[in-house]
Each structure stands twice: as C-alpha cells, then as structure tokens.
PDB file of C-alpha atoms in Angstrom:
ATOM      1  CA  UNK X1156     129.854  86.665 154.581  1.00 62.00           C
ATOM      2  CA  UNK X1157     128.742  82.815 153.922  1.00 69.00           C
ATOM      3  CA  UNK X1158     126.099  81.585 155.702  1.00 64.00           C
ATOM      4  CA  UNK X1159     123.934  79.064 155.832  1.00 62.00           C
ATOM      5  CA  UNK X1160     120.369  80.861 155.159  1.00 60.00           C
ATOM      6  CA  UNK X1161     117.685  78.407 156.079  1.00 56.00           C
ATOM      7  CA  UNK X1162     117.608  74.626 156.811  1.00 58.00           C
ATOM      8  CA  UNK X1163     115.198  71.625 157.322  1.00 53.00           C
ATOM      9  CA  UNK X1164     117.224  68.892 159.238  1.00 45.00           C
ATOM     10  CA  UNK X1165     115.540  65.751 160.452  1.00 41.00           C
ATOM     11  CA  UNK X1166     118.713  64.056 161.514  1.00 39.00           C
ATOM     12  CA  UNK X1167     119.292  60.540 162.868  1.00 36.00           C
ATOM     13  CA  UNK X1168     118.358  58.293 159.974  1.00 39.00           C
ATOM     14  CA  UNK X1169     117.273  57.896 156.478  1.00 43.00           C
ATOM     15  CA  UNK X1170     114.134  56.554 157.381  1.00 45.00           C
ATOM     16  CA  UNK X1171     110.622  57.461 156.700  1.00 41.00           C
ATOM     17  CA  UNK X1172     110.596  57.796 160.722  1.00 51.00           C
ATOM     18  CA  UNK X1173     112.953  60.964 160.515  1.00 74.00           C
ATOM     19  CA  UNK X1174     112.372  62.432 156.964  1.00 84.00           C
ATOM     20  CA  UNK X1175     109.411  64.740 155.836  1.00 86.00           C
ATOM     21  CA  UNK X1176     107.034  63.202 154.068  1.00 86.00           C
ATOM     22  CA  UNK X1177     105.406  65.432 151.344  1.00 86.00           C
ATOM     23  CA  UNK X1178     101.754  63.110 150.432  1.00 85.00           C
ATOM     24  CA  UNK X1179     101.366  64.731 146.580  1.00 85.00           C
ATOM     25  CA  UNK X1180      97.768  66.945 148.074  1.00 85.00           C
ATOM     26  CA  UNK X1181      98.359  70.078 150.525  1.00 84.00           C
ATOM     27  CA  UNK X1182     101.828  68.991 152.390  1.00 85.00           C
ATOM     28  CA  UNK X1183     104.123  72.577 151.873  1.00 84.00           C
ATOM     29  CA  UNK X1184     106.153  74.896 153.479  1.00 85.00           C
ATOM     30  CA  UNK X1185     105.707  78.143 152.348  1.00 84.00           C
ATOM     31  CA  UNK X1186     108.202  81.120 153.564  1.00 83.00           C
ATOM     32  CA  UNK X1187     107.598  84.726 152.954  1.00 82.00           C
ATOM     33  CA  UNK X1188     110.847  87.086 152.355  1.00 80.00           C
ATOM     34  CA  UNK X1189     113.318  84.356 152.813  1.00 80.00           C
ATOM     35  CA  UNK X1190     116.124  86.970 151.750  1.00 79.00           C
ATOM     36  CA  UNK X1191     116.846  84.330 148.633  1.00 78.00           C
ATOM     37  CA  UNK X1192     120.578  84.842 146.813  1.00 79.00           C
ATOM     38  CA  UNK X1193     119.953  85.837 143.372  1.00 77.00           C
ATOM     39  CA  UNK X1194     123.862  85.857 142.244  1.00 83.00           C
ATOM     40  CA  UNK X1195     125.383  82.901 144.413  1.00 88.00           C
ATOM     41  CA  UNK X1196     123.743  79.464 145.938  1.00 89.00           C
ATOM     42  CA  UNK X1197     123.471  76.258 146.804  1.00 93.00           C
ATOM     43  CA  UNK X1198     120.821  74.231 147.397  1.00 91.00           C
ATOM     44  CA  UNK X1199     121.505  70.535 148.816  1.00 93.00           C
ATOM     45  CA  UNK X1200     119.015  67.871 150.394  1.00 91.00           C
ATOM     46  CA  UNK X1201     118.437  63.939 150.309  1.00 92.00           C
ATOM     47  CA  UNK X1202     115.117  62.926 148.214  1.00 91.00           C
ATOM     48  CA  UNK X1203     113.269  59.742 147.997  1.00 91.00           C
ATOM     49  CA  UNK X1204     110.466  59.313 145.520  1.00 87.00           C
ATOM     50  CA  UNK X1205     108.759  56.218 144.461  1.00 79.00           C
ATOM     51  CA  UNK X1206     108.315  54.668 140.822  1.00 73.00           C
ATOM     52  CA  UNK X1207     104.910  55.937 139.415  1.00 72.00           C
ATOM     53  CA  UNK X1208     106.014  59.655 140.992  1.00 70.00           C
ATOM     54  CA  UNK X1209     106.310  62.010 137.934  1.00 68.00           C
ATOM     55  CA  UNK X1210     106.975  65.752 137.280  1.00 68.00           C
ATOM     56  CA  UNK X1211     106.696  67.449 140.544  1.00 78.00           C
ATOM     57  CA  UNK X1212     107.355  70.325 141.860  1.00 81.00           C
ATOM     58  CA  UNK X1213     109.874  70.378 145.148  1.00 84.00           C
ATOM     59  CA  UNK X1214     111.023  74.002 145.209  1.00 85.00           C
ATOM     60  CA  UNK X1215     109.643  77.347 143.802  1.00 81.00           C
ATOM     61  CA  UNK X1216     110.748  80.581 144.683  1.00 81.00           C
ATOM     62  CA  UNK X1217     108.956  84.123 143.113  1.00 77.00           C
ATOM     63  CA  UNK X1218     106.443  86.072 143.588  1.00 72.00           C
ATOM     64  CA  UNK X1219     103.687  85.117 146.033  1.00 68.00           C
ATOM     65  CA  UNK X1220     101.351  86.685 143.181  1.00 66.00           C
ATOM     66  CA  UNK X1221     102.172  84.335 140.287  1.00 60.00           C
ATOM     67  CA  UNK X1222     101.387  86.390 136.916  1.00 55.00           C
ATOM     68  CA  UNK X1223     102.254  83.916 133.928  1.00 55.00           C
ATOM     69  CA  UNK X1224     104.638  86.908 133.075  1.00 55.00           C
ATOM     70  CA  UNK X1225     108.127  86.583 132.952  1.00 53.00           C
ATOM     71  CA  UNK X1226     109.656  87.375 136.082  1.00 53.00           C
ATOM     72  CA  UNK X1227     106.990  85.826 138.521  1.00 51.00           C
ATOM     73  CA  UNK X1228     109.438  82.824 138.904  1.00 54.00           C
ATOM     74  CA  UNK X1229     112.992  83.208 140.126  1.00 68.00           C
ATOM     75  CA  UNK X1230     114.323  79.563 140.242  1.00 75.00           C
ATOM     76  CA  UNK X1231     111.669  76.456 140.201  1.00 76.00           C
ATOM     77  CA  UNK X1232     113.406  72.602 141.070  1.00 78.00           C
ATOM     78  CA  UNK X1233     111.042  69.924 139.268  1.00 77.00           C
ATOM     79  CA  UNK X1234     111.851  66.503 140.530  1.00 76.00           C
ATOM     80  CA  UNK X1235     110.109  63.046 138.880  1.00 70.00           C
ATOM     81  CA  UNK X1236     111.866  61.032 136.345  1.00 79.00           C
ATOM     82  CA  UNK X1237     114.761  63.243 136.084  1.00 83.00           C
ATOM     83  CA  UNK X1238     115.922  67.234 137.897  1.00 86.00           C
ATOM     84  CA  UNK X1239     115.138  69.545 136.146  1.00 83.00           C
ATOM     85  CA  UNK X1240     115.380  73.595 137.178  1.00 84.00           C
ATOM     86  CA  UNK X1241     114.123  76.502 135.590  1.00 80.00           C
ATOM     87  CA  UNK X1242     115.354  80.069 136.121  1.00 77.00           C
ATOM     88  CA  UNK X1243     114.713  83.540 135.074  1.00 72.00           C
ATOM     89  CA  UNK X1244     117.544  85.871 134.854  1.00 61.00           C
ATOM     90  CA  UNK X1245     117.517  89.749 136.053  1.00 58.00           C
ATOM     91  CA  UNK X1246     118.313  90.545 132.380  1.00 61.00           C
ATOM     92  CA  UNK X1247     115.905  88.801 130.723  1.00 62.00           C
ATOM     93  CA  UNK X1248     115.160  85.037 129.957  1.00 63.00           C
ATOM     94  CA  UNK X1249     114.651  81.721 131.267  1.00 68.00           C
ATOM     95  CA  UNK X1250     117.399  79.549 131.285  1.00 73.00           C
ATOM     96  CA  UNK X1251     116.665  75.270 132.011  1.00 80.00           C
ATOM     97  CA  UNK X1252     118.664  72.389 132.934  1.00 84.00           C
ATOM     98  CA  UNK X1253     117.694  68.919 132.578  1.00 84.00           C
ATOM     99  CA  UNK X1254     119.553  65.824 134.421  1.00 86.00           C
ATOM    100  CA  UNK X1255     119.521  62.506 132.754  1.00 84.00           C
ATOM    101  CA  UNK X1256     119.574  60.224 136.623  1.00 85.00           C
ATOM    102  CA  UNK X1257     116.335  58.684 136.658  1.00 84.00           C
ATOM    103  CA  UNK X1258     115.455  60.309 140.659  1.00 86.00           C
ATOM    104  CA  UNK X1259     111.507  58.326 141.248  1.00 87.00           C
ATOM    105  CA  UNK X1260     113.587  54.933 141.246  1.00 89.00           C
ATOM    106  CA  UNK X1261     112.415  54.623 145.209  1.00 89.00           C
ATOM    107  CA  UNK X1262     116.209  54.749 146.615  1.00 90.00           C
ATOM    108  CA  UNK X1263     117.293  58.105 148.377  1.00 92.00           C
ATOM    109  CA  UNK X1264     119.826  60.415 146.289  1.00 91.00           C
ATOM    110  CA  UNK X1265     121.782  63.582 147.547  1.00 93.00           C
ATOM    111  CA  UNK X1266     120.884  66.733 144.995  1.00 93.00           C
ATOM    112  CA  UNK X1267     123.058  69.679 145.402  1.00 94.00           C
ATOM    113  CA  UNK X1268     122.837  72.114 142.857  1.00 92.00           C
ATOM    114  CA  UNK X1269     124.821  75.477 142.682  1.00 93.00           C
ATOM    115  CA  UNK X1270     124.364  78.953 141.179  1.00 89.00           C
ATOM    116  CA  UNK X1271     126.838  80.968 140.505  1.00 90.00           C
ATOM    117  CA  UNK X1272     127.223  83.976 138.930  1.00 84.00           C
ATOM    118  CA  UNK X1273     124.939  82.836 136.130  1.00 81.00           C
ATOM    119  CA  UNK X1274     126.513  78.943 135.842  1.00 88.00           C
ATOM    120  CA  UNK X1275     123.862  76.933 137.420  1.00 89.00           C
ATOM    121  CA  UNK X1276     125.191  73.133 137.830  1.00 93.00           C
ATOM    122  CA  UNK X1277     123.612  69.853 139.155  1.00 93.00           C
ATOM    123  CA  UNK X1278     125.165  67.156 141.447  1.00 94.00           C
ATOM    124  CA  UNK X1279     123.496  63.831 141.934  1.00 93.00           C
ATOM    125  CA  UNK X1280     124.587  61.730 144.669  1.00 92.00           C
ATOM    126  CA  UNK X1281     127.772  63.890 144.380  1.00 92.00           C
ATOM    127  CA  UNK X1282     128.502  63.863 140.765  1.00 91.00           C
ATOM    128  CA  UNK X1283     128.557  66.835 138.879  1.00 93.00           C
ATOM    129  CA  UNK X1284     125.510  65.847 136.086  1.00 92.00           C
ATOM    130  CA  UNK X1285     125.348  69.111 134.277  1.00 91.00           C
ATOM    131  CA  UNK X1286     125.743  72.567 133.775  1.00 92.00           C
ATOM    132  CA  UNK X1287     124.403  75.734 131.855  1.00 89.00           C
ATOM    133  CA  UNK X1288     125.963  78.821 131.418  1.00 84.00           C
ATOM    134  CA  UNK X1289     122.813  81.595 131.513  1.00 76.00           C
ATOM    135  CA  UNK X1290     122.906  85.172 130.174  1.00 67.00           C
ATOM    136  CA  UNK X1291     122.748  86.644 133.605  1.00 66.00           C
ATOM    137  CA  UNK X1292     124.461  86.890 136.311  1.00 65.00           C
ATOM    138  CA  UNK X1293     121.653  87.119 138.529  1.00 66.00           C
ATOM    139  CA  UNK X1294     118.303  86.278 139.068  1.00 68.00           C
ATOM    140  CA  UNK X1295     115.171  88.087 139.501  1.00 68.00           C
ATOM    141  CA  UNK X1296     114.750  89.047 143.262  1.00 70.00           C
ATOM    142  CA  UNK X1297     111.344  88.212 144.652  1.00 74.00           C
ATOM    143  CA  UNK X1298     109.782  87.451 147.678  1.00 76.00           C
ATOM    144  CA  UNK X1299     108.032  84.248 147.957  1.00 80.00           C
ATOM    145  CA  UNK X1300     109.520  80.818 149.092  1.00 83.00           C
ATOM    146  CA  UNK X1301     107.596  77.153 149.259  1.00 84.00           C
ATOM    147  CA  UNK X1302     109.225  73.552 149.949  1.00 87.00           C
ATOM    148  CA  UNK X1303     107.002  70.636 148.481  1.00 85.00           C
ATOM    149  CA  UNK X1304     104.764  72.741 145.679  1.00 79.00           C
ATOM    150  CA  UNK X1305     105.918  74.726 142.581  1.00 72.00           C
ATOM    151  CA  UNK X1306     103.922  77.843 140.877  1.00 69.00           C
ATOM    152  CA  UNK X1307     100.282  78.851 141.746  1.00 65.00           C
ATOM    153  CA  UNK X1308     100.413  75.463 144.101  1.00 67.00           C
ATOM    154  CA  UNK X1309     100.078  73.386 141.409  1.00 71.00           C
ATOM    155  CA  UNK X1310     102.162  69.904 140.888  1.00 77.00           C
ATOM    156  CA  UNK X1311     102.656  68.889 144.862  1.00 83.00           C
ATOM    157  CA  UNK X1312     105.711  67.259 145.414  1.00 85.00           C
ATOM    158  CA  UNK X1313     105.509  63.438 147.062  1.00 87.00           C
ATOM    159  CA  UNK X1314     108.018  62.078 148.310  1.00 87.00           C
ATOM    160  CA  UNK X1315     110.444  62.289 151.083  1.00 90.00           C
ATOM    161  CA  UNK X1316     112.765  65.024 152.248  1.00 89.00           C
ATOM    162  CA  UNK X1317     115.906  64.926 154.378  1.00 89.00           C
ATOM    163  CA  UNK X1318     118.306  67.930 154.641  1.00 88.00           C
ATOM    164  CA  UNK X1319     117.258  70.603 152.792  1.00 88.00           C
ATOM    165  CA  UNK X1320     119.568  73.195 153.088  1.00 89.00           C
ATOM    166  CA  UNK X1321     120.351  76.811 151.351  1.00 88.00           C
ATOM    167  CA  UNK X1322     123.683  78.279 151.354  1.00 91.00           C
ATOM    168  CA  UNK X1323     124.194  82.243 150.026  1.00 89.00           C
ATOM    169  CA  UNK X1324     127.369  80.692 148.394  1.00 93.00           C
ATOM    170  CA  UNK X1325     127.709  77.950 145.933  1.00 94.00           C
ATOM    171  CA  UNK X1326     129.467  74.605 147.242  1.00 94.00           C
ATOM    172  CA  UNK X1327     132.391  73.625 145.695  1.00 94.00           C
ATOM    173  CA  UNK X1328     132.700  70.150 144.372  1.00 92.00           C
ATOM    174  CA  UNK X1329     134.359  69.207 146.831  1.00 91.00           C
ATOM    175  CA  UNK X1330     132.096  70.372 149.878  1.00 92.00           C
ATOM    176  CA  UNK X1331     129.356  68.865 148.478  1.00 92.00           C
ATOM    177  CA  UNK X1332     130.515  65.239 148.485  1.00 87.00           C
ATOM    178  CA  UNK X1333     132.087  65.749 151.671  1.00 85.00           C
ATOM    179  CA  UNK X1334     128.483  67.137 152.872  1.00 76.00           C
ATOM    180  CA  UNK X1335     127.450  63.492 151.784  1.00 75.00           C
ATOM    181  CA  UNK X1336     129.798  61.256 153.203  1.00 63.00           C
ATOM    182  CA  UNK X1337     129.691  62.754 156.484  1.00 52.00           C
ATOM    183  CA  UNK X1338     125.940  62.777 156.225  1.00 54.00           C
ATOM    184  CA  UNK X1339     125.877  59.190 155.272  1.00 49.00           C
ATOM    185  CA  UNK X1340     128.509  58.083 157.387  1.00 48.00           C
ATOM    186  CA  UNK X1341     126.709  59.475 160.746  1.00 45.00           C
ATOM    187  CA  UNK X1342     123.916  58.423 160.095  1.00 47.00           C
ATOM    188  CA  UNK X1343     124.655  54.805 159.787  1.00 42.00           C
ATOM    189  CA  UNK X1344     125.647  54.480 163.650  1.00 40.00           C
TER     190      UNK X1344
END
C-alpha cells in the first residue's frame, strides 16, 4: 500500500515566518525506528540556504550507533553548493550522486529525489538532474532517522525547511512537479 510515512508541513507561506529554520549548531530532529523504505522512496521538501552555506548535512538515516563501517549509513542527503546523496546498498557498496544546481544561492528550490529499486534520481525545482543506477536493489535497513544533521551529528544543516515529506513509493515525474505547482500556487493567495 502507498503511503505517505512521515511529514513536516509548515504551510501558509514561503517565508522564514512558516518554515523551520535549522541555525548550523544543535537545531535536529532525530526519529528512532521510522520504519524507512529500503527498496522504494521519495523524499521531497522546499530548501533555502544562503551563499557562504557549504557541505551540510540535511538528512541521515542508519544506525543510531555510527561505526565508520560500511553499513552504519543507509542513505545520507548533503546539501551546500550542490545535492549530493550517498547510499549503501544491502549487497554491498556505496553508491553517490552529485547534482550540478548550485542550491546555497539564497532562493528556495523544491528537491524531490526518488529510489527505486536501486535507480536513485534527483529533481530540482522539478527537473529530473540525474540519476544512478546502483548494484542493489535495496538498501541496508537500520533504525535511526535525523532531519537537519548527518552522521555522528557532525555537519549541521542551516538553512530553511518547508515540506519535508517521505513517501514508501517513488514519485513519478509527473507527481512531483504537480506536488510543486500546487504547492506554489496555494501558497501565493
């Protein structure tokens, strides 16, 4: 069944007044056996980051016990200059992707990026910007979830949130720039 597994709204309008504001120090959510998909997702939210904002963590879920060893990481978002995700498959390896959209350029942009059955793929403001084809078609299941700071709580995002939402099914095309046009369009009233 699809569902829509766990989301952070702050709707009415994209200002700082109604967005979470992550402040780069001890600003997290952290979320213990989220029941994460490790064959099919998609991840979508609105981000805002300013100029000097470099190589931060936004998303990181694994093991609350972070190792160094493979496996402690299922599937890490690093936002600054450009998206970048790391994953670790069930079979063995980590597989990256690396946007080229410059993201810290202080104007809000809609990320939505999908996993499915080992193809992870990246939308930016609802264009597809790449995709990898991984070894596996799933990831490693763990049990630890946080929202504004990567591995071992290192590399605090800052910046601002709006809409971060998980779906156990990946988004087509499609949905996703639907998802931002009607997001976009409401919230301009």
């Amino acid at each position: 069944m699809k569902n829509l597994l766990f989301i952070l709204l702050l709707s009415f309008s994209f200002t700082q007044d109604y967005s979470l504001y992550f402040d780069g120090n001890d600003s997290d959510i952290s979320i213990n056996n989220l029941n994460f998909p490790n064959d099919q997702f998609t991840i979508q939210f609105f981000v805002k980051m300013e100029e000097e904002i470099e190589g931060r963590q936004l998303f990181y879920h694994g093991s609350s016990n972070y190792s160094g060893s493979y496996g402690a990481y299922t599937f890490l978002i690093d936002i600054g200059n450009t998206l970048y995700t790391n994953m670790s498959s069930s079979e063995g390896g980590e597989h990256n992707l690396n946007s080229e959209i410059k993201m810290n350029d202080g104007a809000w942009h809609n990320v939505s990026i999908t996993y499915n059955n080992g193809i992870v793929t990246h939308y930016i403001d609802g264009q597809k910007e790449g995709e990898r084809i991984t070894e596996s078609n799933s990831l490693v299941d763990n049990d630890f979830t946080s929202i504004g700071v990567g591995v071992n709580q290192a590399q605090q995002f800052e910046g601002l949130l709006y809409q971060f939402k998980i779906f156990n099914f990946p988004l087509t095309e499609e949905q996703i720039e639907s998802n931002i046009l009607y997001e976009t369009e409401n919230d301009e009233e």
